XYZ file of C-alpha atoms in Angstrom:
738
model
C -23.641 -1.495 17.959
C -22.323 -3.195 21.293
C -25.448 -4.784 22.272
C -25.844 -6.222 18.862
C -21.791 -7.214 18.536
C -22.318 -8.060 22.260
C -25.306 -11.208 20.640
C -23.229 -11.791 17.881
C -20.048 -12.584 19.787
C -22.442 -15.542 21.860
C -24.446 -16.899 18.958
C -20.734 -17.323 17.333
C -19.033 -18.843 20.537
C -22.454 -20.817 20.908
C -22.734 -21.789 17.635
C -18.475 -22.427 16.451
C -19.092 -25.471 14.861
C -21.174 -24.112 11.879
C -18.924 -20.329 12.660
C -15.742 -22.311 11.348
C -17.559 -24.110 9.147
C -18.691 -21.611 7.104
C -15.163 -19.120 6.880
C -13.668 -23.100 6.397
C -15.735 -23.344 3.192
C -15.517 -19.645 2.301
C -11.419 -20.166 2.555
C -12.356 -23.575 0.171
C -14.236 -22.332 -2.688
C -12.096 -18.850 -2.473
C -8.952 -21.625 -3.179
C -10.810 -23.744 -5.919
C -12.052 -20.138 -7.993
C -7.919 -18.823 -7.778
C -6.364 -22.686 -8.309
C -8.242 -22.501 -11.498
C -8.056 -19.160 -13.102
C -5.568 -17.906 -14.968
C -2.153 -16.439 -13.459
C -2.511 -12.557 -12.824
C -0.659 -10.158 -14.979
C 0.322 -7.103 -14.650
C -2.456 -4.640 -14.642
C -2.804 -2.278 -17.853
C -1.939 1.043 -16.865
C -3.732 3.899 -17.741
C -4.640 7.756 -16.514
C -7.773 8.960 -18.195
C -7.905 12.147 -19.535
C -4.499 12.737 -19.774
C -2.087 13.570 -22.440
C -0.474 11.004 -22.608
C -3.255 8.287 -22.829
C -5.155 9.843 -25.380
C -1.746 9.674 -27.902
C -1.676 6.060 -26.800
C -5.397 5.608 -27.359
C -4.829 7.582 -30.847
C -1.860 4.502 -32.236
C -4.423 2.060 -31.154
C -6.696 3.099 -33.567
C -4.765 4.713 -35.809
C -2.304 1.985 -36.586
C -4.427 -1.274 -36.197
C -2.201 -4.108 -35.993
C 0.944 -2.462 -34.319
C 0.926 -3.866 -30.956
C 1.030 -0.831 -28.718
C 0.250 -2.390 -25.881
C 2.963 -5.426 -26.960
C 5.803 -6.466 -25.085
C 9.038 -5.532 -25.563
C 12.825 -5.752 -25.599
C 16.053 -4.514 -26.474
C 18.608 -6.624 -27.253
C 21.842 -4.931 -26.761
C 25.116 -6.193 -27.764
C 28.699 -4.827 -26.880
C 31.505 -5.561 -28.864
C 34.654 -7.209 -27.186
C 38.045 -4.245 -26.725
C 39.051 -3.162 -29.381
C 36.296 -4.404 -31.653
C 33.431 -2.854 -33.655
C 30.280 -4.021 -33.535
C 30.725 -3.792 -37.870
C 33.438 -6.438 -37.912
C 31.969 -9.065 -40.022
C 32.110 -11.855 -37.368
C 30.180 -9.489 -34.972
C 27.805 -8.713 -37.572
C 27.338 -12.184 -38.108
C 26.083 -13.040 -34.789
C 23.847 -10.102 -34.460
C 22.259 -11.205 -37.534
C 22.070 -14.800 -36.632
C 20.019 -12.908 -33.470
C 17.494 -10.799 -35.526
C 17.154 -14.242 -37.538
C 16.543 -16.477 -34.889
C 14.426 -14.110 -32.867
C 11.990 -13.744 -36.598
C 10.782 -17.047 -36.018
C 8.924 -16.421 -33.168
C 5.295 -17.353 -33.117
C 4.686 -14.115 -30.389
C 7.140 -11.499 -32.499
C 5.295 -8.422 -34.249
C 8.908 -7.430 -35.405
C 12.526 -7.366 -35.229
C 14.117 -4.318 -36.292
C 18.188 -4.859 -37.406
C 20.250 -2.801 -35.941
C 22.316 -2.685 -38.962
C 19.164 -0.952 -41.173
C 16.958 1.213 -38.405
C 20.304 3.192 -37.316
C 20.998 0.858 -34.274
C 25.141 0.981 -33.787
C 26.408 3.416 -31.690
C 28.425 6.336 -32.808
C 31.986 5.062 -31.899
C 30.804 1.569 -33.167
C 30.715 -0.108 -30.004
C 27.493 -1.251 -28.959
C 24.724 -2.233 -31.268
C 20.148 -3.463 -30.178
C 18.026 -4.449 -32.018
C 13.846 -3.638 -31.220
C 12.374 -6.764 -30.169
C 8.171 -6.308 -30.157
C 5.437 -8.847 -29.290
C 1.538 -9.602 -29.875
C 0.892 -9.448 -26.217
C 1.120 -7.367 -23.090
C 4.901 -8.621 -21.770
C 2.456 -10.840 -18.300
C 1.044 -12.655 -21.629
C 3.855 -13.805 -23.033
C 4.483 -17.373 -22.868
C 7.493 -18.753 -21.264
C 8.392 -20.421 -24.782
C 9.190 -17.107 -25.771
C 11.115 -15.670 -22.517
C 13.286 -18.409 -23.523
C 13.381 -18.039 -27.330
C 14.807 -14.485 -26.342
C 17.115 -15.635 -23.804
C 18.457 -18.504 -25.834
C 19.154 -16.465 -29.278
C 21.041 -13.924 -26.602
C 22.818 -16.716 -24.965
C 23.973 -17.387 -28.569
C 25.442 -15.109 -29.645
C 27.516 -14.778 -26.489
C 29.055 -17.996 -27.446
C 30.350 -15.528 -30.326
C 31.974 -13.576 -27.577
C 29.609 -10.428 -27.877
C 28.594 -8.846 -24.262
C 24.621 -9.516 -24.744
C 21.929 -8.084 -22.388
C 17.705 -7.601 -22.338
C 16.217 -4.605 -21.875
C 12.310 -3.669 -21.694
C 9.183 -5.568 -20.829
C 9.718 -9.387 -22.035
C 11.146 -10.510 -19.796
C 9.331 -8.807 -16.378
C 8.366 -11.473 -13.936
C 5.590 -11.794 -10.986
C 7.279 -10.078 -8.012
C 8.531 -11.972 -5.029
C 8.054 -10.902 -1.382
C 11.499 -13.268 -0.246
C 11.852 -14.942 2.804
C 11.828 -11.406 5.090
C 7.992 -11.883 4.918
C 8.256 -14.954 6.698
C 10.453 -13.411 8.905
C 8.382 -11.118 9.547
C 5.320 -12.949 10.304
C 7.812 -14.644 13.208
C 8.874 -11.657 14.939
C 4.479 -10.991 15.108
C 4.841 -14.652 16.445
C 7.236 -14.104 19.344
C 5.520 -10.623 19.919
C 2.070 -12.333 20.621
C 3.395 -15.185 22.741
C 5.225 -12.017 24.980
C 1.712 -10.109 24.452
C -1.221 -12.871 25.682
C 1.310 -15.365 27.995
C 0.370 -18.703 26.092
C 0.471 -20.535 22.451
C -2.289 -21.178 21.999
C -3.598 -17.113 22.243
C -0.745 -16.454 20.823
C -1.568 -18.894 17.656
C -5.001 -18.027 17.050
C -4.665 -14.152 16.013
C -2.366 -15.338 13.252
C -4.259 -18.414 12.401
C -7.265 -16.023 11.567
C -5.569 -13.697 9.844
C -4.446 -15.991 7.605
C -7.396 -17.478 6.797
C -8.481 -13.719 6.539
C -5.611 -12.995 4.221
C -6.144 -16.370 2.447
C -9.944 -15.696 1.852
C -8.846 -11.992 0.507
C -5.823 -13.170 -1.877
C -7.575 -16.368 -3.087
C -10.539 -14.129 -4.489
C -8.310 -11.625 -6.231
C -6.416 -14.052 -7.691
C -9.836 -16.101 -8.796
C -10.835 -12.300 -10.371
C -7.485 -11.313 -11.344
C -7.871 -11.640 -15.216
C -11.487 -10.947 -15.100
C -11.104 -7.525 -13.725
C -7.373 -7.172 -15.107
C -6.093 -6.455 -11.377
C -2.038 -7.307 -11.336
C 0.326 -9.302 -9.917
C 1.435 -6.443 -6.624
C -2.309 -6.326 -6.049
C -2.817 -9.687 -3.555
C 0.774 -8.972 -2.668
C -0.871 -4.873 -1.237
C -3.703 -6.620 -0.345
C -1.597 -9.429 1.463
C 0.722 -7.039 2.874
C -2.147 -5.049 4.707
C -4.658 -7.965 5.666
C -2.110 -9.559 7.691
C -1.469 -6.714 9.814
C -4.549 -5.870 10.359
C -5.917 -8.884 10.598
C -3.541 -10.057 13.521
C -3.904 -6.438 15.059
C -7.675 -6.784 15.088
C -8.157 -10.225 16.119
C -5.267 -9.029 18.905
C -7.965 -6.453 20.044
C -10.315 -9.312 20.771
C -8.373 -11.758 22.426
C -6.987 -9.441 24.799
C -10.376 -8.094 25.959
C -11.654 -11.583 25.974
C -8.643 -12.275 28.239
C -9.343 -9.379 30.654
C -13.241 -9.662 31.359
C -12.138 -13.653 31.986
C -10.123 -12.233 34.521
C -13.088 -9.843 36.123
C -14.897 -13.527 36.398
C -16.677 -13.685 33.604
C -17.993 -17.131 32.331
C -16.512 -17.827 28.728
C -19.732 -17.880 26.756
C -20.628 -13.927 28.187
C -16.434 -12.570 27.758
C -16.608 -13.925 24.352
C -20.006 -11.874 23.741
C -18.151 -8.651 25.968
C -15.197 -9.268 24.420
C -17.042 -8.918 20.832
C -19.445 -6.284 22.123
C -16.548 -3.588 23.436
C -12.974 -4.503 21.767
C -15.508 -5.481 18.357
C -16.597 -2.531 18.529
C -13.929 -0.334 18.004
C -12.979 -2.717 15.216
C -15.300 -2.017 14.056
C -14.671 1.663 13.402
C -11.080 1.520 13.094
C -11.597 -1.338 9.842
C -14.405 1.157 8.399
C -11.794 4.147 8.599
C -9.154 2.228 6.476
C -11.449 1.002 4.018
C -13.205 4.393 3.694
C -9.232 5.468 3.345
C -8.790 2.650 0.767
C -11.834 2.810 -1.343
C -10.703 6.670 -1.580
C -7.881 5.780 -3.794
C -11.153 6.054 -6.966
C -10.860 10.088 -6.341
C -7.796 9.799 -8.038
C -9.153 7.928 -11.402
C -6.334 6.144 -12.163
C -7.415 2.626 -12.601
C -4.905 0.750 -11.287
C -4.748 2.474 -7.708
C -8.366 1.678 -7.600
C -8.260 -1.327 -8.002
C -5.918 -1.974 -5.724
C -6.975 -0.266 -3.352
C -10.693 -1.962 -3.291
C -8.887 -5.293 -3.059
C -7.165 -4.678 -0.402
C -10.312 -2.695 0.913
C -12.375 -6.238 0.593
C -9.194 -7.520 2.467
C -9.513 -5.575 5.668
C -13.645 -5.569 5.196
C -12.668 -9.988 5.650
C -10.765 -9.042 8.593
C -13.265 -6.998 10.718
C -15.219 -9.781 9.975
C -13.413 -12.352 11.146
C -11.851 -10.499 14.304
C -15.909 -10.601 15.126
C -17.469 -14.319 14.261
C -14.220 -16.588 13.525
C -12.622 -15.433 17.140
C -14.971 -16.060 19.278
C -15.288 -19.632 17.630
C -12.083 -21.131 18.239
C -12.603 -19.027 21.620
C -15.175 -21.336 22.383
C -12.909 -24.573 21.164
C -10.256 -23.362 23.411
C -12.018 -23.648 25.988
C -9.738 -22.952 29.233
C -6.735 -23.580 27.135
C -6.640 -19.417 26.799
C -6.017 -17.912 30.476
C -7.170 -15.057 32.204
C -5.204 -11.900 31.450
C -1.998 -12.096 34.093
C -2.207 -15.615 34.084
C -0.053 -17.698 31.858
C 0.760 -21.004 30.526
C 2.670 -24.048 32.022
C 4.671 -23.376 29.658
C 5.311 -20.014 29.756
C 5.103 -19.578 33.799
C 4.053 -22.597 35.158
C 0.439 -21.815 35.252
C 0.827 -19.630 38.257
C -1.612 -16.853 38.878
C -0.790 -13.415 38.680
C 1.174 -12.100 41.257
C 2.201 -8.727 41.335
C -1.840 -7.255 40.811
C -1.528 -3.911 42.333
C 2.292 -2.886 40.839
C 1.142 -0.463 38.003
C 2.110 -1.366 34.833
C 4.356 0.077 32.031
C 1.469 1.688 30.552
C 0.634 3.069 33.959
C 3.637 4.563 34.119
C 4.383 6.102 30.704
C 0.980 7.850 30.947
C 1.730 8.891 34.812
C 4.659 10.405 33.658
C 3.077 11.691 30.269
C -0.180 13.791 32.415
C 2.487 15.238 34.743
C 4.850 16.874 31.693
C 1.909 17.069 29.674
C 3.758 20.599 27.120
C 7.386 19.651 27.134
C 6.746 15.563 25.624
C 3.900 17.794 23.312
C 7.090 19.605 21.773
C 9.177 17.406 21.653
C 7.282 14.927 19.725
C 6.408 17.539 17.331
C 10.093 18.708 16.731
C 10.928 14.794 16.223
C 8.252 14.442 13.750
C 9.182 17.783 11.982
C 13.272 16.762 12.028
C 12.403 13.702 10.095
C 9.768 14.914 7.469
C 12.374 17.641 6.763
C 13.332 15.617 3.840
C 10.019 15.350 2.024
C 10.045 19.006 1.086
C 12.935 17.290 -1.482
C 10.545 14.850 -2.805
C 10.670 14.072 -6.055
C 8.077 11.711 -8.413
C 8.611 9.067 -10.844
C 7.745 6.001 -12.435
C 10.138 2.730 -12.350
C 12.601 2.050 -15.190
C 15.445 -0.399 -15.991
C 17.402 1.953 -14.720
C 16.390 1.354 -11.095
C 16.491 -2.324 -11.346
C 19.115 -4.269 -8.989
C 22.247 -4.167 -11.157
C 22.592 -7.812 -11.140
C 19.393 -7.705 -13.536
C 19.866 -8.148 -17.032
C 17.524 -5.612 -17.745
C 19.669 -3.207 -15.603
C 22.834 -4.052 -17.434
C 20.764 -3.343 -20.855
C 19.811 -0.092 -19.579
C 23.879 1.221 -19.005
C 25.091 -0.490 -22.077
C 22.319 1.280 -24.345
C 23.355 5.052 -22.458
C 26.877 4.588 -22.424
C 26.353 4.119 -26.138
C 23.483 6.020 -26.813
C 23.700 9.145 -24.433
C 21.069 8.883 -21.068
C 18.214 10.156 -23.356
C 17.741 6.541 -25.211
C 16.340 5.416 -22.529
C 13.613 7.227 -22.221
C 11.874 8.313 -25.793
C 9.344 10.614 -26.272
C 6.561 9.687 -28.867
C 4.704 12.419 -30.816
C 1.811 11.595 -32.196
C 0.562 13.936 -35.049
C -2.969 13.554 -35.897
C -3.418 15.850 -39.326
C -6.823 13.826 -40.171
C -8.517 17.738 -40.653
C -5.237 19.554 -41.971
C -4.979 20.144 -45.894
C -2.108 18.625 -46.005
C -0.654 16.534 -43.451
C 3.034 15.479 -45.261
C 3.785 19.438 -44.393
C 2.813 18.848 -41.205
C 4.505 16.108 -40.076
C 7.528 18.232 -41.791
C 6.954 20.925 -39.343
C 6.084 19.444 -36.477
C 9.627 17.418 -36.574
C 12.191 20.683 -37.436
C 10.071 22.506 -34.623
C 11.205 19.954 -32.758
C 14.504 19.629 -33.805
C 14.838 23.377 -32.904
C 14.392 22.642 -29.231
C 17.015 22.613 -26.341
C 17.781 19.129 -25.055
C 17.005 17.053 -27.830
C 19.267 14.957 -29.583
C 17.546 13.129 -32.642
C 14.329 13.371 -34.193
C 13.572 10.398 -36.589
C 11.604 11.373 -39.677
C 7.680 10.999 -39.256
C 6.766 7.500 -39.665
C 2.477 8.063 -41.306
C 0.072 5.485 -40.568
C -1.595 3.479 -44.170
C -4.148 6.111 -44.112
C -1.701 9.076 -44.386
C -3.682 11.148 -41.757
C -1.372 10.235 -38.814
C 2.242 10.051 -38.179
C 4.430 9.045 -35.336
C 7.887 10.959 -34.399
C 10.361 9.624 -32.059
C 12.385 11.692 -30.317
C 16.088 11.428 -28.217
C 16.203 13.925 -25.463
C 19.892 14.423 -24.290
C 18.819 13.966 -20.541
C 18.387 10.903 -18.807
C 14.253 9.820 -18.506
C 13.804 11.009 -14.809
C 15.844 14.310 -15.105
C 13.811 17.977 -15.016
C 15.733 18.449 -18.145
C 13.698 16.075 -20.252
C 10.387 16.613 -18.347
C 10.942 20.417 -20.108
C 11.376 19.146 -22.969
C 7.806 17.412 -22.739
C 6.551 20.498 -21.762
C 7.941 22.516 -24.415
C 7.609 20.368 -27.304
C 3.651 20.259 -25.606
C 3.558 23.953 -26.557
C 4.848 23.286 -29.714
C 1.769 21.649 -30.867
C -0.544 24.026 -29.371
C 1.058 26.603 -31.699
C 1.037 24.049 -34.718
C -2.797 23.330 -33.768
C -3.657 27.152 -33.285
C -2.103 27.159 -36.925
C -3.033 24.257 -38.750
C -5.472 22.281 -36.956
C -3.046 19.218 -36.811
C -3.359 17.804 -32.899
C 0.397 17.185 -31.454
C 0.669 14.744 -28.595
C 3.209 13.219 -26.559
C 3.411 10.260 -24.906
C 5.844 7.068 -23.812
C 7.275 6.190 -20.505
C 8.159 9.585 -19.526
C 5.413 11.770 -20.843
C 3.462 9.665 -18.744
C 5.368 9.245 -16.325
C 5.020 13.753 -16.076
C 1.325 13.228 -16.701
C 1.122 10.243 -13.853
C 2.461 12.764 -11.521
C 0.325 15.996 -12.884
C -2.594 13.952 -11.704
C -1.554 12.516 -8.562
C -0.695 15.979 -7.291
C -3.723 17.452 -8.465
C -5.634 14.703 -6.912
C -3.470 14.687 -3.398
C -5.505 17.593 -1.890
C -9.593 16.357 -3.197
C -8.548 12.989 -1.968
C -7.376 14.247 1.570
C -10.390 16.609 2.013
C -12.440 13.390 1.056
C -10.925 10.321 3.071
C -9.921 12.696 6.422
C -13.464 14.995 5.975
C -15.255 11.256 6.102
C -13.076 9.965 8.429
C -13.168 12.717 11.307
C -17.309 12.692 10.643
C -16.733 9.047 11.536
C -14.922 9.439 14.568
C -17.454 11.943 15.874
C -19.947 9.316 16.253
C -17.320 7.238 18.059
C -16.250 9.716 20.352
C -19.097 12.500 20.465
C -16.171 14.951 20.406
C -14.499 17.526 18.317
C -11.411 17.873 19.642
C -10.701 14.194 19.655
C -10.884 13.755 15.879
C -9.558 16.871 15.055
C -6.646 15.935 17.310
C -6.021 12.398 15.608
C -5.790 13.906 12.067
C -3.855 16.544 12.327
C -1.315 13.893 14.099
C -2.289 11.679 11.289
C -0.531 14.626 8.939
C 2.662 14.892 11.515
C 3.120 11.129 10.703
C 2.380 10.570 7.362
C 5.075 13.792 6.651
C 8.021 11.969 8.899
C 7.085 9.055 7.035
C 7.556 10.471 3.841
C 10.445 12.515 4.757
C 12.229 8.968 5.838
C 11.279 7.181 2.221
C 12.903 10.153 0.299
C 15.903 9.745 2.668
C 16.749 6.604 2.372
C 15.066 6.091 -1.388
C 15.858 9.142 -2.968
C 18.766 10.298 -0.931
C 20.761 7.390 -0.036
C 20.750 7.141 2.825
C 21.183 3.499 4.902
C 20.003 2.055 1.766
C 22.342 -0.715 1.873
C 20.705 -1.559 4.986
C 17.167 -1.399 2.823
C 18.881 -3.248 -0.133
C 18.080 -0.092 -2.368
C 21.132 -0.321 -4.722
C 19.910 2.740 -6.526
C 18.454 5.698 -5.650
C 16.119 7.860 -7.691
C 12.595 9.447 -7.527
C 9.931 8.129 -5.405
C 7.349 6.477 -7.304
C 4.277 8.902 -8.526
C 1.755 6.120 -6.709
C 3.271 5.979 -3.691
C 2.439 9.478 -1.718
C -1.145 9.065 -2.201
C -1.779 5.367 -2.024
C 0.578 5.710 1.290
C -1.193 8.520 2.730
C -4.166 6.171 2.472
C -3.218 3.326 4.258
C -1.692 4.892 6.676
C -4.348 7.450 7.312
C -6.122 4.138 8.116
C -3.800 2.022 10.349
C -3.285 5.371 12.230
C -7.140 5.466 12.870
C -7.159 2.274 14.227
C -4.100 2.998 17.398
C -6.487 6.634 18.110
C -9.856 4.455 18.144
C -8.605 1.276 20.106
C -6.801 3.733 22.350
C -8.881 6.514 23.254
C -12.005 4.760 23.066
C -10.506 2.591 26.360
C -9.988 6.378 27.471
C -13.008 7.611 26.933
C -14.911 4.399 28.342
C -12.909 5.299 31.819
C -14.519 8.839 31.607
C -18.082 7.916 30.681
C -17.796 5.680 34.016
C -16.894 9.107 36.134
C -13.280 9.510 36.264
C -11.635 12.513 36.070
C -9.927 13.682 32.388
C -6.375 13.166 33.488
C -7.401 9.651 35.452
C -8.781 9.034 32.826
C -5.798 9.117 30.426
C -3.874 6.746 32.774
C -6.542 4.014 32.910
C -7.287 4.194 29.256
C -3.452 3.390 28.967
C -2.875 0.892 31.830
C -5.883 -1.414 29.878
C -4.475 -0.804 26.181
C -1.230 0.440 26.224
C 0.615 -3.111 26.174
C -1.674 -4.281 23.606
C -1.789 -1.473 21.387
C 2.402 -1.070 21.327
C 2.226 -5.010 20.876
C -0.076 -4.385 17.648
C 2.052 -1.596 16.318
C 5.214 -3.926 16.549
C 3.458 -6.784 14.614
C 2.303 -4.443 11.536
C 5.643 -3.028 12.000
C 7.025 -6.579 11.071
C 4.434 -7.022 8.920
C 5.083 -5.014 6.207
C 9.270 -4.176 7.360
C 8.582 -8.268 5.526
C 7.793 -6.877 1.938
C 11.074 -5.059 2.300
C 12.476 -7.534 0.806
C 10.173 -7.839 -2.190
C 11.999 -7.507 -5.910
C 9.028 -5.549 -6.672
C 10.193 -1.795 -5.992
C 7.003 -0.527 -5.484
C 6.137 -3.629 -2.916
C 9.136 -2.543 -1.442
C 9.082 1.482 -1.085
C 5.824 0.773 0.307
C 6.439 -1.822 3.041
C 8.935 0.313 4.008
C 7.083 3.594 3.985
C 3.751 1.999 6.461
C 5.950 0.275 8.066
C 8.031 3.684 9.055
C 5.236 5.353 9.351
C 3.485 2.485 11.468
C 6.351 3.338 14.416
C 6.062 7.520 14.276
C 2.160 7.059 14.231
C 1.821 4.412 16.890
C 4.837 5.570 19.449
C 5.296 8.745 19.008
C 1.635 10.582 17.943
C -0.890 7.820 20.034
C 1.780 7.057 22.719
C 3.300 10.480 23.395
C 0.996 13.429 21.546
C -1.988 11.890 21.651
C -2.287 11.769 26.367
C -0.600 14.743 26.038
C -3.363 16.823 24.173
C -5.787 14.775 26.456
C -3.897 15.925 29.588
C -3.794 19.897 28.257
C -7.389 19.916 26.989
C -8.517 17.925 30.132
C -12.652 18.028 30.344
C -12.327 20.703 26.965
C -11.284 16.686 24.826
C -15.252 15.447 24.771
C -16.950 19.107 24.558
C -19.456 18.707 22.498
C -22.662 21.082 21.305
C -25.644 19.837 22.545
C -27.532 19.921 19.612
C -24.968 18.167 17.999
C -24.954 15.131 21.073
C -28.932 15.189 20.457
C -28.416 14.719 16.435
C -25.562 11.943 16.280
C -26.936 8.345 16.637
C -25.813 6.718 19.592
C -22.916 3.678 18.494
C -21.910 2.471 21.880
C -18.697 2.219 21.016
C -17.492 1.782 24.770
C -20.313 -0.731 26.128
C -22.714 1.592 28.025
C -25.186 -0.396 27.189
C -23.357 -3.553 28.452
C -23.163 -1.943 32.537
C -26.628 -1.403 31.716
C -27.160 -4.679 31.009
C -25.215 -6.465 33.950
C -27.185 -4.293 36.060
C -30.290 -5.671 34.661
C -29.318 -9.028 35.189
C -28.193 -8.730 38.650
C -32.125 -6.887 39.124
C -33.125 -10.303 38.031
C -30.737 -12.094 40.261
C -31.918 -10.095 43.214
C -35.769 -10.520 42.635
C -35.207 -14.435 42.323
C -33.379 -14.373 45.582
C -36.319 -12.598 47.085
C -39.002 -14.942 45.438
C -37.084 -17.946 46.941
C -37.220 -16.440 50.094
C-alpha cells in the first residue's frame, strides 16, 4: 500500500499538468450536468415493509386520481375580535378565496369550509383545504404565488389568514454561518501550516472535491430522486473531510521537507504515509455511510451513498491533486517549522529542542493515565445522561419558527379545533374480500369512535368500486404526543379484531402513523447497523494496526462520544438548554433519522482521528521505541494537526446550524459536538491513557492471525527499506568511482 501510494504521489507531483487538467475537466463536466438538470425536489419518502406505507400504496391503487402524494395547503382564516367566520362579510371573503384557488391549473381540489365542516365550534376560525396534482417541490412558482395572492386578498378584507401544509415548502438554505465556518477553517489552516499558500491548498482542493460531488448529485437528483437535503449533507461531510485529508498530506509533506528530502520525494513519502492513513480513514467513513442502507429507508440510503461518494472523491483528491498542486507551489510551501515572510519573516525554526504542546500533553497523560481515563469517562458519561430521555419524531409545521406562516397556521388550527387536528390519522379499510363492505366500514368507524383520545371520526368515504374506504380520525392530543401514539396502536388492535371476524384489512397511515413506523423501523435497525458497521470497521482496523485491543478501544471510545453527543442534542433540541443560542425556536422530539445517521457519520469521523493519531504512534513503536515513548512521539508529530483538523470539522459542521432546514440544523450541531467530544476527550485523552496502561500488550496479535492478515504497511516500513536500498546503491556507486 505505502509503496503504491508513494509512486502515485511522485507521479502526481511530476505529471501535475495532466492531474490538474483531469480534475478541472471532471469538475467542468459535473458542473455542466448540474446546470442542465432539473432542480432537486424533496426525495419521495417511503418506508417499505410498514403498515403506513402499505396503506399509502393502497390509496394510490384504489383511489386513482386522488393525488395521494400531491402537495397540500390549509388556508386558515381567523375572524377579527368580536366577529364570527359565519358573518356574511367574512363568509363572502372566504368564498372568494375558495373560488380564486379553484382556478389553478395544478389544483386538484379545494374544500369549502362551510360545506366540509371546516368551521370551529366557536365560529372564530375556519380553514379551506387545497390539494394539488403534483408534490410540493414540483409545484410551479406561479401556483405558489397564486396561493399567497389569494391569502393576501382575504387579509385585505380584515381577516387573519395563514397557510399551512407543504405547498409553500422551499429548498432549505444554510445561511451565512456556513461561510463563517469556512472562514474559521482558513484561519486554523494558516496558524497550523504557517503559510497563506499552504493553508489555501486544502481549502482549494476540498472545494473542488465538494464541487464535483454536489454537482454530480444535482445532475442526478431528478433521475435518482435525490432530495435537496442530500446535496447539503454531502457538502457538509465532503467539505469537512476534504479539508482534513488534504491537511494531513500537506503537513506530512512539510515534515518530510524538514528532514531534508527533495520536493518530489517528499510528496511521494507524504502520500505513501499520510495517504495510507487517508485511505483507511476514508474507507471507514464510506463503510459507515453506505451501511445506512441496512435500515431500508430509501431516502436515508440515498443520503448515505451520496455522502459516501463525496468522501471517496475527497480521498482521491488528497492522493493525487494535493501532490500536483504542491508541485505548482514549489518552494513557496516551506518545511515544517518555517513560516512565510508575511507570517514570520521567513526565518527558520529557532526552538527545535523545545517540546511542543502535543509532547507535553502526552507526557502528562503517560504519567497519570488512570486519572485521565477516569475523568474522561465520567465527563462523557455525564454528557450522555440526557440521551436516556430521547424521544423520536418527524418534523411538522409545529416545529417551524414562529415567524413562518406555516407555524402560525398550525397554531390557529390548534386553538380553533384542538391540538390533534394538525395530526389527523387516515384509516384505510380494505373490504375487497368481505361479503358486506358497507357493514365493515360502519363497524370500523363505530369501534374507533369508542376508543380513548378520539375527538372526531368522519364518516367512511368509499371509492368508486365500493370495496375500500378511508376514515379520517382526529386525535385529542398533538401529533407528537404519547397519547396519539397509543391511539394508533389501539386502532391497529381494533383492525386486527375486525380482520379476524370479517377478513377485511384495516390500516392506519398519515404523518403521525408514518412517524411511529419510521421510529420503530429505525429502532429495530440500530443494533444490526452497529454490528455491521462496527464489525467491518473493526476488521479493517485490525488490518491497519495489527492489533486486537487497539480497534476494540477505538470502538468503545466511539460509543462513548456518540452517546455524549446524543445527550447534548437531546439537551438542546428536546429540553431547550441553550436553545436561544442555537436558534432553536421550538423544542420537541428529535428527528427519527437523526440518531442512526449521526451514529454512521460520527463513527466514520471518529475512526479518522483514530487512524491518523494511532498510526503515528504505531509507526514510532514499529521503529523500536518503547510503548510509552511511542505515545509521546506520536503526539509530537500528530497532535497539532489532529487538533487543527478537529477544529476545522467543528467549524464546518457548526456553520450548518444556521440552516433553515431543521434536520440539517440538528445534524450540524450533533456532528460538531460529537467531533468535539471524540477528538478532544476520546482521542486526545482516553486513547493515550489506555495505550499507556496497556503498554506493549496494546499491540498484541495472535501469531496465526498475524500470518493470515495482509500487510498493508500503513506506517511506511517499505519506504524505510527503500531508503536503505537507495543508500546502499549510492555507496556502491561511490566505491565504483573510487
